[in-house]
mmCIF file with all atom_site columns, C-alpha atoms and ligand atoms in Angstrom:
data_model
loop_
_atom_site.group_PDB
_atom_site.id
_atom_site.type_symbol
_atom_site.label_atom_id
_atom_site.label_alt_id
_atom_site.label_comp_id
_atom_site.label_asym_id
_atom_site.label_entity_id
_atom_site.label_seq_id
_atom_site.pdbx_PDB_ins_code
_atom_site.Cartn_x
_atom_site.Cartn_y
_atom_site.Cartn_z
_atom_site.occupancy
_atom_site.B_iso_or_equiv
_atom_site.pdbx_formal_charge
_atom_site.auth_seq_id
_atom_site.auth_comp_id
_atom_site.auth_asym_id
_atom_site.auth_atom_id
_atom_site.pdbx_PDB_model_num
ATOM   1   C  CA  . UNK A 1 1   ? 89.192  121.294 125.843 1.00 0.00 ? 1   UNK A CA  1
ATOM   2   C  CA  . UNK A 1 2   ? 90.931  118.791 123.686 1.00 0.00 ? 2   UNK A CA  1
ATOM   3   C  CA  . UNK A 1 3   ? 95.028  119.168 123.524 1.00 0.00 ? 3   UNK A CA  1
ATOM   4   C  CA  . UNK A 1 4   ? 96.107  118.790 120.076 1.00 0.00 ? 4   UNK A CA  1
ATOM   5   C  CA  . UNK A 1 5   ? 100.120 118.201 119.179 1.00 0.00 ? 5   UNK A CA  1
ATOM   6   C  CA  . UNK A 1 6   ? 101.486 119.556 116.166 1.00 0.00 ? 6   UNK A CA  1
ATOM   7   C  CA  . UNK A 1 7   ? 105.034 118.202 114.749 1.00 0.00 ? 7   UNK A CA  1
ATOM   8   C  CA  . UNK A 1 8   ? 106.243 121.201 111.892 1.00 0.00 ? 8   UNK A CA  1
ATOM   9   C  CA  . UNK A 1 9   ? 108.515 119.966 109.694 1.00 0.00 ? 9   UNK A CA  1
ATOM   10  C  CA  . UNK A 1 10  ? 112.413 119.903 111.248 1.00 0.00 ? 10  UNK A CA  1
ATOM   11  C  CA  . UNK A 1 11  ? 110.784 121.917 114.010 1.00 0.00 ? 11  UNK A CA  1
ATOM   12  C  CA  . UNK A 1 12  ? 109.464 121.751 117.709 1.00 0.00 ? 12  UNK A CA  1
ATOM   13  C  CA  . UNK A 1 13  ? 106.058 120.159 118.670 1.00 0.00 ? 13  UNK A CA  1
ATOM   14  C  CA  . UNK A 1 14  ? 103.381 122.841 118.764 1.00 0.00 ? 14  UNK A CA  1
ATOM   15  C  CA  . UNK A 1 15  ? 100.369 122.203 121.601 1.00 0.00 ? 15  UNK A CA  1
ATOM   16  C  CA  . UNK A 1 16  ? 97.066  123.210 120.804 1.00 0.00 ? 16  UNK A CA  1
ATOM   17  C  CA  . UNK A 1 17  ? 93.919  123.752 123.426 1.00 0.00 ? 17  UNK A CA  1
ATOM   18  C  CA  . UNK A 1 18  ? 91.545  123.373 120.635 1.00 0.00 ? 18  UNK A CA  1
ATOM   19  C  CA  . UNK A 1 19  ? 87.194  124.254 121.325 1.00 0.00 ? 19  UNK A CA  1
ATOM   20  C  CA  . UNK A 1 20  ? 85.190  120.979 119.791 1.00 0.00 ? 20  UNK A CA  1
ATOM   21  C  CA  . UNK A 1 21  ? 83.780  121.746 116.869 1.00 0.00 ? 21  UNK A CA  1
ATOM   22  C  CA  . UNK A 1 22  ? 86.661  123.703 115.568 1.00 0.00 ? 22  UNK A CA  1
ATOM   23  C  CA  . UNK A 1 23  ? 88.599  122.118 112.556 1.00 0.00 ? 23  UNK A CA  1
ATOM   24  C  CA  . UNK A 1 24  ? 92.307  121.511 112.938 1.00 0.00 ? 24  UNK A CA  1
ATOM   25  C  CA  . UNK A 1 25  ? 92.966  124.068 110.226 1.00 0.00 ? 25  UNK A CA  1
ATOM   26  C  CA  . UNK A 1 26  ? 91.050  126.406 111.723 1.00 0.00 ? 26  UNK A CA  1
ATOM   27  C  CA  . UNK A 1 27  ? 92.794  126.189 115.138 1.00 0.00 ? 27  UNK A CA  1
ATOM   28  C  CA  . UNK A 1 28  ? 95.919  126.091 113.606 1.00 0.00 ? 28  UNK A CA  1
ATOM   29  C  CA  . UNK A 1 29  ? 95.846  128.927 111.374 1.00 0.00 ? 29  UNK A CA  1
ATOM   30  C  CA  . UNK A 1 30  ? 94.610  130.639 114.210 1.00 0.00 ? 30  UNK A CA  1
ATOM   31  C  CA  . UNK A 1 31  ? 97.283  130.502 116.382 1.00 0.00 ? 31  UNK A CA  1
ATOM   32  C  CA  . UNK A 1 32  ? 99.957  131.242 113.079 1.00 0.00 ? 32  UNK A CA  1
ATOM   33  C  CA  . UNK A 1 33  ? 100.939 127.480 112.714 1.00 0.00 ? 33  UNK A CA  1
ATOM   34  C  CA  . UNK A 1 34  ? 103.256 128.455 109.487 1.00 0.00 ? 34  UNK A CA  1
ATOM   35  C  CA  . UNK A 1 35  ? 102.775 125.087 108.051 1.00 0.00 ? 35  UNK A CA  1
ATOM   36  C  CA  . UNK A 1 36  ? 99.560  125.358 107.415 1.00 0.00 ? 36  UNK A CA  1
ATOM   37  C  CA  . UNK A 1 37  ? 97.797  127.433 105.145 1.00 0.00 ? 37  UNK A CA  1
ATOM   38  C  CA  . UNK A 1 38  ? 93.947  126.425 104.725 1.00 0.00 ? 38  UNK A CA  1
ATOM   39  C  CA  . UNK A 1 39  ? 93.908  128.723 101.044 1.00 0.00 ? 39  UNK A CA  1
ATOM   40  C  CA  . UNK A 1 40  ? 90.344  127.915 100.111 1.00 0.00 ? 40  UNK A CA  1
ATOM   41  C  CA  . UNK A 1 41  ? 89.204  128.414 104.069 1.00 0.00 ? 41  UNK A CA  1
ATOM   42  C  CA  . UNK A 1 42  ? 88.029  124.738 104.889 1.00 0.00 ? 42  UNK A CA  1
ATOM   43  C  CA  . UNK A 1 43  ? 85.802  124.219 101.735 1.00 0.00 ? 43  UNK A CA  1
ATOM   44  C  CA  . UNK A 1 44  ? 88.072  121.578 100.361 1.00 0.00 ? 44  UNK A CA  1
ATOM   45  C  CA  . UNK A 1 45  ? 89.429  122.784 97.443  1.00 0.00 ? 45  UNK A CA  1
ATOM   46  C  CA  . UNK A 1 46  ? 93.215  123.903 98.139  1.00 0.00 ? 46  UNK A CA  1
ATOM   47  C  CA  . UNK A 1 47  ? 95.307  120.769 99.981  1.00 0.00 ? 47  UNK A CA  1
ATOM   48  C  CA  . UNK A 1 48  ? 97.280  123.524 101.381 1.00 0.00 ? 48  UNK A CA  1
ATOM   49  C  CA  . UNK A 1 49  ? 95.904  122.206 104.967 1.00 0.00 ? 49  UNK A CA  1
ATOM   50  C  CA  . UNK A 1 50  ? 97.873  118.849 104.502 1.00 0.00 ? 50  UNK A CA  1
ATOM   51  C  CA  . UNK A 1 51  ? 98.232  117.038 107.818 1.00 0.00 ? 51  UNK A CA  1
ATOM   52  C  CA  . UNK A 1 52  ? 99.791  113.200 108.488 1.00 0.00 ? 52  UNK A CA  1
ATOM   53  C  CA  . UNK A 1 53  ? 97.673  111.876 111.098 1.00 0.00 ? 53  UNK A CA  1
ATOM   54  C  CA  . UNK A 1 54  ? 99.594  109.703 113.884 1.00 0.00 ? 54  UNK A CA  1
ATOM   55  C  CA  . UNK A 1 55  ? 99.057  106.133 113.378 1.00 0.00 ? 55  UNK A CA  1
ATOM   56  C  CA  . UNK A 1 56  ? 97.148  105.702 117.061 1.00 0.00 ? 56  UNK A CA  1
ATOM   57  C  CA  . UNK A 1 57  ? 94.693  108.473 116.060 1.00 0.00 ? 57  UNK A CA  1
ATOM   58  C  CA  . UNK A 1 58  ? 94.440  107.720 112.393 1.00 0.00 ? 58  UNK A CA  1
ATOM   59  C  CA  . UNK A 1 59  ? 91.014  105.157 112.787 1.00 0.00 ? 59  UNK A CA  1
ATOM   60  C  CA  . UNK A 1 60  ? 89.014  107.963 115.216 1.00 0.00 ? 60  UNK A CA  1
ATOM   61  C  CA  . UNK A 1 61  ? 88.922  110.009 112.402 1.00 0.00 ? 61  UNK A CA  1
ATOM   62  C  CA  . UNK A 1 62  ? 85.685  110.677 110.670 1.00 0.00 ? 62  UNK A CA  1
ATOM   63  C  CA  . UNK A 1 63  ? 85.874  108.832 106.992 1.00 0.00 ? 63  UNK A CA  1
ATOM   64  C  CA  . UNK A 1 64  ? 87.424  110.227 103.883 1.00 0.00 ? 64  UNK A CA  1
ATOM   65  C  CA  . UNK A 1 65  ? 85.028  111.798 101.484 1.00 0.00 ? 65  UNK A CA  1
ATOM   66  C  CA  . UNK A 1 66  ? 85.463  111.085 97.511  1.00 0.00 ? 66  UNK A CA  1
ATOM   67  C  CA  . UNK A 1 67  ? 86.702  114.849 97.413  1.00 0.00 ? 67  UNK A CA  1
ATOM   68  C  CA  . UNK A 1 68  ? 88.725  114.691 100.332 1.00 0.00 ? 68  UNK A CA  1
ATOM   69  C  CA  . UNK A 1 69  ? 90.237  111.808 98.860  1.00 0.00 ? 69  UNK A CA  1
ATOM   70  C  CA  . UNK A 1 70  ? 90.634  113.144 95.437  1.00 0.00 ? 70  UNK A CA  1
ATOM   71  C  CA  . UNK A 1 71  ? 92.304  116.495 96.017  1.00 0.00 ? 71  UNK A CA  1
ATOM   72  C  CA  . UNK A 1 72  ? 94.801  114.708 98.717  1.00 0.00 ? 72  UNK A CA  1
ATOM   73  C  CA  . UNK A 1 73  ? 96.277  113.000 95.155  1.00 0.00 ? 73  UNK A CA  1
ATOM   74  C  CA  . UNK A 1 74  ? 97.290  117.091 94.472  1.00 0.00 ? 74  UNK A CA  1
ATOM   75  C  CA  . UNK A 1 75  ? 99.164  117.629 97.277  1.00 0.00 ? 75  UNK A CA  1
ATOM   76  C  CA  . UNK A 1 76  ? 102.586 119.698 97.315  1.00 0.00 ? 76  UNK A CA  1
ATOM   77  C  CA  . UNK A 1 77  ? 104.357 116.627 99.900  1.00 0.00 ? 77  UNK A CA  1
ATOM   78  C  CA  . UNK A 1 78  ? 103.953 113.458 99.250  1.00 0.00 ? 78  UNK A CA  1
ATOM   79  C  CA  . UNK A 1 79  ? 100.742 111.747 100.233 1.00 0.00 ? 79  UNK A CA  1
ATOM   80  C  CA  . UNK A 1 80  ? 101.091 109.128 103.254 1.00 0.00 ? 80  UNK A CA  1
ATOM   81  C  CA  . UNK A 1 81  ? 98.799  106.339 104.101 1.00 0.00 ? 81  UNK A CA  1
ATOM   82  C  CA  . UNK A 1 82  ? 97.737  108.574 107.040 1.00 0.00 ? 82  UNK A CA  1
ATOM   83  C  CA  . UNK A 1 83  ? 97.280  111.839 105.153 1.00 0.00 ? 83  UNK A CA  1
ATOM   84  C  CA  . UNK A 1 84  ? 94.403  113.750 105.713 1.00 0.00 ? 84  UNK A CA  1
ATOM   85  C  CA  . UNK A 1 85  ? 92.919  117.289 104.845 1.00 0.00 ? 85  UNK A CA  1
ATOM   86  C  CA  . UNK A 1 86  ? 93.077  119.370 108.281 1.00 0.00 ? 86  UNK A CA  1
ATOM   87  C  CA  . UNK A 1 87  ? 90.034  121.298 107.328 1.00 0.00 ? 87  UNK A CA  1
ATOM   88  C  CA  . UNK A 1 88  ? 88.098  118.077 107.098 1.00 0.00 ? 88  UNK A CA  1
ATOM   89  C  CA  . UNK A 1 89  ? 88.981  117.045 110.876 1.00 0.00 ? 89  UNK A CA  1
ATOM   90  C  CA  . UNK A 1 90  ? 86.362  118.492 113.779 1.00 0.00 ? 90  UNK A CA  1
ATOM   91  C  CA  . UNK A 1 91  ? 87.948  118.427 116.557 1.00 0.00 ? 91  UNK A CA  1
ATOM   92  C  CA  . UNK A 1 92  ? 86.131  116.633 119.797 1.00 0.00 ? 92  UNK A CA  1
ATOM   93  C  CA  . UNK A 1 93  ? 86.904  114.880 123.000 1.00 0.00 ? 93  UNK A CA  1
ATOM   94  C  CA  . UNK A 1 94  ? 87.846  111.942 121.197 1.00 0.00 ? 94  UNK A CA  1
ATOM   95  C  CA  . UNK A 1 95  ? 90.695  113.434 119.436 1.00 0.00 ? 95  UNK A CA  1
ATOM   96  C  CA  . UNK A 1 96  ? 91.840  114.774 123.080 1.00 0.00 ? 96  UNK A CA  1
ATOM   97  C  CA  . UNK A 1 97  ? 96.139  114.037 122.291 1.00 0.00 ? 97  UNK A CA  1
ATOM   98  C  CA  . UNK A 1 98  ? 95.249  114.078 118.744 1.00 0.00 ? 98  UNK A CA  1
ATOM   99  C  CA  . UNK A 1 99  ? 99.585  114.089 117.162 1.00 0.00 ? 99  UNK A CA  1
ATOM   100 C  CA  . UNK A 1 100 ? 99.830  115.448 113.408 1.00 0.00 ? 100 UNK A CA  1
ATOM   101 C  CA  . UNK A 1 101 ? 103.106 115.687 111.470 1.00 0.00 ? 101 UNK A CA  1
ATOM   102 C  CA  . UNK A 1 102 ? 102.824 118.492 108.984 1.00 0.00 ? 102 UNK A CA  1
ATOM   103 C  CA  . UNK A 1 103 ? 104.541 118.181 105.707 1.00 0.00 ? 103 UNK A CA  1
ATOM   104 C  CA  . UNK A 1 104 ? 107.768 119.853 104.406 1.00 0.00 ? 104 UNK A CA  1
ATOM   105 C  CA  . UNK A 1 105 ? 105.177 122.288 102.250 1.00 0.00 ? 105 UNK A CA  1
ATOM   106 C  CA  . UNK A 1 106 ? 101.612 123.397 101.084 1.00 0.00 ? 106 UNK A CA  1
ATOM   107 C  CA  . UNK A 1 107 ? 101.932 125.105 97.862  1.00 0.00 ? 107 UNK A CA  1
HETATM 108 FE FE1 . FES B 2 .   ? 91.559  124.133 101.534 1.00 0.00 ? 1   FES B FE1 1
HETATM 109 FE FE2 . FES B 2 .   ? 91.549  122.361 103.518 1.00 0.00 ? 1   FES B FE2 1
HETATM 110 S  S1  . FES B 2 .   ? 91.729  124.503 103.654 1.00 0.00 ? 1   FES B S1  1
HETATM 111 S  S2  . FES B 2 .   ? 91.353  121.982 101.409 1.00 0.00 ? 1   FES B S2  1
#
């Protein structure tokens, strides 16, 4: 099962054992990850699952969608060159070590 590493903001790392096919907002508001929310429930409407992506992992992401990309201009944090919606990442064995920063807020 792919490991997944969480960085809260000003707090400790978080480690994740994450199933594939599971989205990182999913596992994370699963297991009460406070910076995330996931409002709309993965149907990308909110940008309260705002994640920055770690540089190393950032190209083994699936692409951006137009909506993905659109509603990440709404965000409540700044948006990063590496920002993605959480809710649009499935996790698999390629994103085994996967390292997110989450941002200082959602709403
Ligand atoms: Fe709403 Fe990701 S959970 S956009």
């Amino acid at each position: 099962m792919p490991t997944i590493h969480l960085i809260p903001y000003g707090a400790a790392t978080i480690n994740l054992d994450v199933p594939e096919g599971v989205s990182l907002m999913q596992a994370a508001v699963s297991a009460g990850v406070a910076g995330i929310v996931g409002e709309c429930g993965g149907s990308a409407m909110c940008a309260t699952c705002h994640v920055y992506v770690d540089e190393a992992y950032a190209g083994l992401l699936a692409p951006m969608s137009p909506v993905e990309a659109e509603l990440l201009e709404c965000t409540a944090s700044d948006r990063e060159p590496t920002s993605r919606l959480s809710c649009q990442i499935k996790i698999s064995g390629t994103l085994d070590g996967l390292i997110v920063r989450l941002p200082e807020r959602q709403q």
